[in-house]
Short mmCIF file of C-alpha atoms in Angstrom, two decimals:
data_model
loop_
_atom_site.label_atom_id
_atom_site.label_comp_id
_atom_site.label_asym_id
_atom_site.label_seq_id
_atom_site.Cartn_x
_atom_site.Cartn_y
_atom_site.Cartn_z
CA MET Y 56 7.39 -13.34 22.43
CA SER Y 57 10.27 -14.87 20.09
CA LEU Y 58 7.55 -17.76 19.51
CA GLN Y 59 4.87 -15.58 18.33
CA LEU Y 60 7.32 -13.71 16.12
CA PHE Y 61 8.41 -17.04 14.58
CA LYS Y 62 4.96 -18.11 14.12
CA LYS Y 63 4.15 -14.91 12.28
CA LEU Y 64 7.16 -15.32 9.96
CA CYS Y 65 6.14 -18.87 9.15
CA SER Y 66 2.64 -17.49 8.49
CA PHE Y 67 4.00 -14.71 6.27
CA LEU Y 68 6.27 -17.27 4.13
CA LEU Y 69 3.14 -19.69 3.49
CA THR Y 70 1.05 -16.65 2.58
CA MET Y 71 3.55 -15.69 0.05
CA LEU Y 72 4.06 -19.35 -1.28
CA ALA Y 73 0.20 -19.47 -1.76
CA ALA Y 74 0.24 -16.06 -3.32
CA MET Y 75 2.81 -17.12 -6.01
CA VAL Y 76 0.92 -20.47 -6.69
CA LEU Y 77 -2.20 -18.50 -7.28
CA ILE Y 78 -0.75 -15.84 -9.39
CA PHE Y 79 1.00 -18.24 -11.64
CA LEU Y 80 -1.98 -20.50 -12.27
CA VAL Y 81 -4.29 -17.53 -13.19
CA LEU Y 82 -1.71 -15.92 -15.51
CA GLN Y 83 -1.39 -19.29 -17.25
CA VAL Y 84 -5.33 -19.56 -18.18
CA LEU Y 85 -5.29 -15.92 -19.37
CA PRO Y 86 -5.77 -15.89 -23.31
CA GLY Y 87 -3.01 -14.98 -25.54
CA ASP Y 88 0.46 -16.01 -26.34
CA PRO Y 89 3.52 -13.65 -25.21
CA ALA Y 90 5.55 -14.99 -28.00
CA LEU Y 91 2.94 -14.37 -30.57
CA VAL Y 92 2.60 -10.82 -29.20
CA MET Y 93 6.01 -10.17 -29.72
CA LEU Y 94 6.51 -11.68 -33.12
CA GLY Y 95 3.12 -10.51 -34.56
CA PRO Y 96 0.25 -12.48 -35.95
CA ASP Y 97 2.35 -13.13 -39.13
CA ALA Y 98 4.96 -15.08 -37.29
CA GLN Y 99 6.25 -18.34 -38.82
CA PRO Y 100 5.44 -21.69 -36.97
CA ASP Y 101 9.09 -22.53 -36.53
CA THR Y 102 9.96 -18.87 -35.25
CA LEU Y 103 7.38 -19.04 -32.84
CA ALA Y 104 8.51 -22.55 -31.43
CA ALA Y 105 12.13 -21.04 -31.35
CA LEU Y 106 10.81 -18.18 -29.23
CA HIS Y 107 8.76 -20.47 -27.05
CA THR Y 108 12.07 -22.52 -26.37
CA GLN Y 109 14.00 -19.16 -25.78
CA LEU Y 110 11.32 -17.99 -23.22
CA GLY Y 111 11.00 -21.38 -21.57
CA LEU Y 112 7.43 -21.37 -22.54
CA ASP Y 113 7.60 -24.95 -23.85
CA GLN Y 114 8.54 -26.37 -20.46
CA PRO Y 115 5.99 -28.43 -18.12
CA LEU Y 116 3.90 -26.12 -15.81
CA VAL Y 117 5.43 -27.40 -12.56
CA GLN Y 118 8.84 -26.95 -13.89
CA ARG Y 119 8.30 -23.41 -15.06
CA PHE Y 120 6.81 -22.79 -11.56
CA ALA Y 121 9.64 -24.32 -9.59
CA SER Y 122 12.20 -22.42 -11.68
CA TRP Y 123 10.47 -19.12 -11.22
CA VAL Y 124 10.36 -19.63 -7.27
CA TRP Y 125 14.04 -20.69 -7.25
CA GLU Y 126 14.87 -17.52 -9.27
CA MET Y 127 12.80 -15.29 -7.06
CA ALA Y 128 14.29 -16.90 -3.78
CA HIS Y 129 17.76 -15.92 -5.31
CA GLY Y 130 16.82 -12.24 -6.30
CA ASP Y 131 16.61 -13.11 -9.92
CA LEU Y 132 13.35 -11.52 -11.28
CA GLY Y 133 13.58 -12.56 -15.01
CA ILE Y 134 14.02 -11.01 -18.30
CA SER Y 135 11.15 -8.97 -19.66
CA TYR Y 136 9.55 -10.68 -22.62
CA ALA Y 137 8.87 -7.15 -24.31
CA TYR Y 138 11.86 -5.17 -23.55
CA ARG Y 139 14.32 -8.08 -23.26
CA VAL Y 140 16.05 -6.27 -20.29
CA PRO Y 141 16.21 -7.47 -16.55
CA VAL Y 142 12.83 -6.95 -14.73
CA SER Y 143 14.89 -6.06 -11.54
CA GLY Y 144 16.34 -3.03 -13.31
CA MET Y 145 13.04 -1.79 -14.55
CA VAL Y 146 11.75 -2.28 -11.04
CA LEU Y 147 14.25 -0.09 -9.42
CA GLU Y 148 13.91 2.64 -11.97
CA ARG Y 149 10.09 2.68 -11.30
CA LEU Y 150 10.45 2.34 -7.60
CA ALA Y 151 12.14 5.62 -7.45
CA VAL Y 152 8.59 7.03 -8.25
CA THR Y 153 6.18 4.75 -6.47
CA LEU Y 154 8.02 4.57 -3.13
CA PRO Y 155 8.40 8.25 -2.42
CA LEU Y 156 4.70 8.62 -3.69
CA ALA Y 157 3.25 6.01 -1.30
CA LEU Y 158 5.29 7.22 1.61
CA MET Y 159 3.98 10.90 1.04
CA ALA Y 160 0.37 9.37 0.94
CA ILE Y 161 0.89 7.41 4.10
CA VAL Y 162 2.43 10.58 5.72
CA ILE Y 163 -0.51 12.65 4.70
CA THR Y 164 -3.02 9.91 5.74
CA ILE Y 165 -1.63 9.55 9.34
CA VAL Y 166 -1.03 13.29 10.14
CA VAL Y 167 -4.54 14.22 8.68
CA SER Y 168 -6.43 11.44 10.21
CA LEU Y 169 -4.72 11.55 13.71
CA ALA Y 170 -5.28 15.33 13.93
CA LEU Y 171 -8.85 15.26 12.70
CA GLY Y 172 -9.69 12.07 14.57
CA VAL Y 173 -8.47 13.58 18.06
CA TYR Y 174 -10.13 16.97 17.32
CA ALA Y 175 -13.58 15.06 16.43
CA ALA Y 176 -13.36 12.91 19.40
CA THR Y 177 -12.72 15.86 21.83
CA ASN Y 178 -15.47 17.81 20.19
CA ASN Y 179 -17.72 15.02 19.71
CA HIS Y 180 -21.05 16.98 20.57
CA ARG Y 181 -20.09 20.20 19.00
CA LEU Y 182 -20.89 21.35 15.55
CA ARG Y 183 -17.12 21.39 14.42
CA GLY Y 184 -16.81 17.74 15.61
CA GLN Y 185 -19.93 16.79 13.38
CA ALA Y 186 -18.60 18.83 10.65
CA ILE Y 187 -15.37 16.74 10.44
CA MET Y 188 -17.53 13.46 10.34
CA ALA Y 189 -19.47 15.04 7.40
CA LEU Y 190 -16.18 15.84 5.59
CA THR Y 191 -15.22 12.06 5.93
CA GLN Y 192 -18.31 10.91 4.51
CA PHE Y 193 -17.39 13.13 1.60
CA GLY Y 194 -13.81 11.67 1.52
CA ILE Y 195 -15.05 8.07 1.54
CA ALA Y 196 -17.64 8.63 -1.29
CA VAL Y 197 -15.21 10.53 -3.67
CA PRO Y 198 -13.20 8.12 -6.00
CA ASN Y 199 -9.56 9.07 -5.82
CA PHE Y 200 -9.05 9.27 -9.44
CA TRP Y 201 -11.83 11.94 -9.91
CA PHE Y 202 -10.47 13.74 -6.83
CA GLY Y 203 -7.15 13.88 -8.61
CA LEU Y 204 -8.70 15.28 -11.75
CA LEU Y 205 -10.24 18.03 -9.58
CA LEU Y 206 -6.87 18.58 -8.10
CA ILE Y 207 -5.43 19.14 -11.48
CA LEU Y 208 -8.08 21.44 -12.74
CA PHE Y 209 -7.76 23.59 -9.72
CA PHE Y 210 -4.18 23.51 -8.63
CA SER Y 211 -2.54 23.08 -11.98
CA ILE Y 212 -4.68 24.53 -14.71
CA TYR Y 213 -6.55 27.43 -12.76
CA LEU Y 214 -3.86 28.36 -10.12
CA GLY Y 215 -0.66 27.00 -12.04
CA TRP Y 216 0.98 25.95 -8.78
CA PHE Y 217 1.89 22.28 -9.62
CA PRO Y 218 2.46 20.39 -12.77
CA ALA Y 219 -0.58 18.53 -14.24
CA GLY Y 220 1.29 15.49 -14.64
CA GLY Y 221 4.63 13.87 -15.39
CA PHE Y 222 7.74 13.29 -13.21
CA PRO Y 223 10.91 15.30 -13.81
CA GLY Y 224 13.32 12.94 -11.94
CA TRP Y 225 15.25 13.31 -9.10
CA SER Y 226 18.10 14.58 -10.95
CA ALA Y 227 16.03 17.89 -11.52
CA GLY Y 228 16.16 18.32 -7.90
CA VAL Y 229 14.30 17.36 -4.74
CA GLY Y 230 11.87 20.28 -4.78
CA PRO Y 231 10.50 19.68 -8.29
CA ALA Y 232 10.26 16.11 -7.75
CA LEU Y 233 8.29 16.42 -4.40
CA GLN Y 234 6.22 19.19 -6.05
CA ALA Y 235 5.29 16.64 -9.12
CA LEU Y 236 4.22 13.84 -6.37
CA LEU Y 237 2.29 15.98 -4.03
CA LEU Y 238 -1.06 16.47 -5.89
CA PRO Y 239 -1.06 12.30 -6.67
CA ALA Y 240 -0.13 11.67 -3.05
CA CYS Y 241 -3.17 13.99 -1.79
CA ALA Y 242 -5.33 12.12 -4.13
CA LEU Y 243 -4.26 8.82 -2.87
CA ALA Y 244 -4.43 9.73 0.82
CA LEU Y 245 -8.12 11.37 0.46
CA VAL Y 246 -10.19 8.22 1.07
CA GLN Y 247 -7.69 6.46 3.46
CA ALA Y 248 -7.45 9.80 5.58
CA ALA Y 249 -11.23 9.85 5.79
CA ILE Y 250 -11.39 6.20 7.02
CA LEU Y 251 -8.77 6.54 9.26
CA THR Y 252 -10.22 9.71 10.99
CA ARG Y 253 -13.32 7.86 11.63
CA VAL Y 254 -11.81 4.91 13.11
CA THR Y 255 -9.52 7.09 15.29
CA ARG Y 256 -12.37 9.03 16.56
CA ALA Y 257 -14.35 6.06 17.53
CA ALA Y 258 -11.41 4.23 19.13
CA LEU Y 259 -10.51 7.38 21.21
CA LEU Y 260 -14.22 7.86 22.23
CA GLU Y 261 -14.47 4.38 23.62
CA VAL Y 262 -11.05 4.83 25.44
CA LEU Y 263 -11.98 8.26 26.96
CA HIS Y 264 -14.76 6.68 28.84
CA ASP Y 265 -12.59 3.91 30.67
CA ASP Y 266 -11.83 4.06 34.32
CA PHE Y 267 -8.09 4.62 33.87
CA ILE Y 268 -8.72 7.94 32.03
CA ARG Y 269 -10.45 9.18 35.11
CA THR Y 270 -7.74 7.93 37.39
CA ALA Y 271 -5.08 9.67 35.24
CA ARG Y 272 -6.90 12.99 35.46
CA SER Y 273 -7.18 12.52 39.37
CA THR Y 274 -3.43 12.50 39.58
CA GLY Y 275 -3.32 16.19 38.25
CA LEU Y 276 -2.39 15.40 34.73
CA SER Y 277 -3.84 18.01 32.26
CA ARG Y 278 -6.60 16.95 29.73
CA ARG Y 279 -3.94 17.27 26.88
CA GLN Y 280 -1.33 14.87 28.77
CA VAL Y 281 -3.97 12.50 29.66
CA LEU Y 282 -5.35 12.49 25.83
CA TRP Y 283 -1.79 12.10 24.10
CA ARG Y 284 -0.06 9.96 26.75
CA HIS Y 285 -2.75 7.47 27.77
CA ALA Y 286 -5.96 7.64 25.70
CA LEU Y 287 -4.44 7.78 22.15
CA GLN Y 288 -1.88 5.05 22.97
CA ASN Y 289 -4.45 2.62 24.29
CA ALA Y 290 -6.62 3.65 21.15
CA MET Y 291 -3.62 2.71 18.83
CA VAL Y 292 -4.48 -1.12 18.29
CA PRO Y 293 -7.51 -0.60 15.81
CA VAL Y 294 -5.96 2.34 14.30
CA ALA Y 295 -2.87 0.38 13.46
CA THR Y 296 -5.16 -2.47 12.11
CA VAL Y 297 -6.84 -0.08 9.65
CA MET Y 298 -3.38 1.27 8.78
CA GLY Y 299 -2.24 -2.11 7.67
CA LEU Y 300 -5.16 -2.65 5.67
CA GLN Y 301 -5.02 0.87 4.06
CA PHE Y 302 -1.58 0.14 2.75
CA ALA Y 303 -2.84 -2.54 0.38
CA SER Y 304 -5.22 0.19 -0.90
CA LEU Y 305 -2.57 2.66 -1.36
CA ILE Y 306 -0.51 0.25 -3.44
CA ALA Y 307 -3.44 -0.62 -5.52
CA GLY Y 308 -4.49 3.01 -5.95
CA THR Y 309 -1.15 3.72 -7.49
CA ILE Y 310 -1.98 1.88 -10.51
CA VAL Y 311 -4.91 4.28 -11.40
CA ILE Y 312 -3.38 7.46 -9.91
CA GLU Y 313 0.04 7.00 -11.74
CA ASN Y 314 -2.00 6.77 -14.95
CA VAL Y 315 -4.03 9.90 -14.09
CA PHE Y 316 -0.94 11.89 -13.55
CA ALA Y 317 1.43 10.08 -16.14
CA LEU Y 318 3.89 8.95 -13.55
CA PRO Y 319 6.51 6.37 -14.53
CA GLY Y 320 6.13 4.23 -11.48
CA LEU Y 321 5.28 0.57 -10.86
CA GLY Y 322 1.43 0.94 -11.32
CA ARG Y 323 2.16 2.23 -14.78
CA LEU Y 324 4.63 -0.45 -15.47
CA ILE Y 325 2.00 -3.05 -14.57
CA PHE Y 326 -0.55 -1.39 -16.85
CA GLN Y 327 1.87 -1.44 -19.66
CA ALA Y 328 2.92 -5.08 -19.15
CA VAL Y 329 -0.55 -6.23 -19.21
CA GLU Y 330 -1.22 -4.41 -22.34
CA GLN Y 331 1.83 -5.85 -23.99
CA ARG Y 332 1.28 -9.51 -22.48
CA ASP Y 333 4.60 -9.28 -20.65
CA LEU Y 334 3.51 -11.99 -18.27
CA ILE Y 335 6.97 -12.32 -16.44
CA VAL Y 336 6.75 -8.53 -15.49
CA VAL Y 337 3.07 -8.81 -14.39
CA ARG Y 338 3.56 -11.87 -12.26
CA THR Y 339 6.70 -10.39 -10.79
CA MET Y 340 5.02 -7.26 -10.06
CA VAL Y 341 2.13 -8.80 -8.61
CA VAL Y 342 3.83 -10.72 -6.30
CA LEU Y 343 6.14 -8.08 -5.04
CA LEU Y 344 3.09 -6.09 -4.34
CA VAL Y 345 1.46 -8.84 -2.55
CA GLY Y 346 4.80 -9.17 -0.61
CA VAL Y 347 4.81 -5.56 0.52
CA VAL Y 348 1.15 -5.84 1.54
CA VAL Y 349 1.64 -9.10 3.53
CA ALA Y 350 5.06 -7.74 5.02
CA MET Y 351 3.05 -4.54 6.07
CA ASN Y 352 0.41 -6.53 7.87
CA TYR Y 353 3.15 -8.55 9.48
CA LEU Y 354 4.82 -5.65 10.70
CA VAL Y 355 1.55 -4.35 12.00
CA ASP Y 356 1.08 -7.70 13.98
CA ILE Y 357 4.37 -7.10 15.61
CA ALA Y 358 3.56 -3.60 16.36
CA TYR Y 359 0.61 -4.85 18.28
CA LEU Y 360 3.04 -6.56 20.71
CA PHE Y 361 4.56 -3.31 21.58
CA ILE Y 362 1.50 -1.07 21.59
CA ASP Y 363 -0.53 -3.51 23.87
CA PRO Y 364 1.76 -5.55 26.41
CA ARG Y 365 -1.12 -7.92 27.23
CA LEU Y 366 -0.68 -9.41 23.76
CA ARG Y 367 2.76 -10.68 24.93
CA VAL Y 368 1.47 -12.75 27.84
CA ARG Y 369 0.66 -16.40 27.29
CA PRO Y 370 -2.95 -17.67 28.39
CA SER Y 371 -1.20 -19.21 31.71
CA GLY Y 372 -0.18 -15.60 32.52
CA ASP Y 373 3.45 -16.04 32.00
CA SER Y 374 5.29 -13.76 29.65
CA GLN Y 375 7.22 -15.08 26.69
#
């Protein structure tokens, strides 16, 4: 098992290195000069050249990439071109909004999808089970930003229960902060919960027809005990796979949702950095988001080893 973990760690590091190379090269070919954006179109050539030197834009491409990787490895995220402040401080400030938002969306997704998926599987041939599947089709088809606008119209404008946008900050209290994040989290979770509900139902239906389920029932266990202790645990491998993939969609979805709800998070920071041609913020943020997604998939792969003990066995039959 330790060898498997080491191989997965090496794969994670190589994936991150390849992602950094790709992101760096893509940003180099984008049109526009960050120094020119900062100084304006009327900047003098000598002033422009001096700013290029100050920002390190006059260095060879390979040297700039090596410097960036070295700084990232030591926790130095660089200085923003537009704001001239450390990117790490900007990230930590915005992370206080995006991280709770993503966690709330994940919790809502898992709770709703597992409950509806199990209910739909145990009522597969009944009208209520089919109704849940119809709702999941609706959830998959609806864009999360449009659903977010509907939530604003109904719960904020019509009922007045939640703020229509903005974030009061955690200094205003946990209650108001969570209240401002609830509608965006629901908008983010809609599509993911619909997909995961269908996957949970399909995986559970397949397991419920296996022989070990009938054996467990014959030992005197109740239907609920067999369902939650045996069937659901064995159905978790495909469910965990989809959870890992969905985390990437949640992170990408924050860019749109945070702009819909005017939340000062990482997604809005990326959007503003692209507008201002603040390349160091853009590439750092994209690498961090890629790292989070790859790390999540890495953790899902590790979770497989605990969910399904058969994956910890070598082909020869000896456990590692």
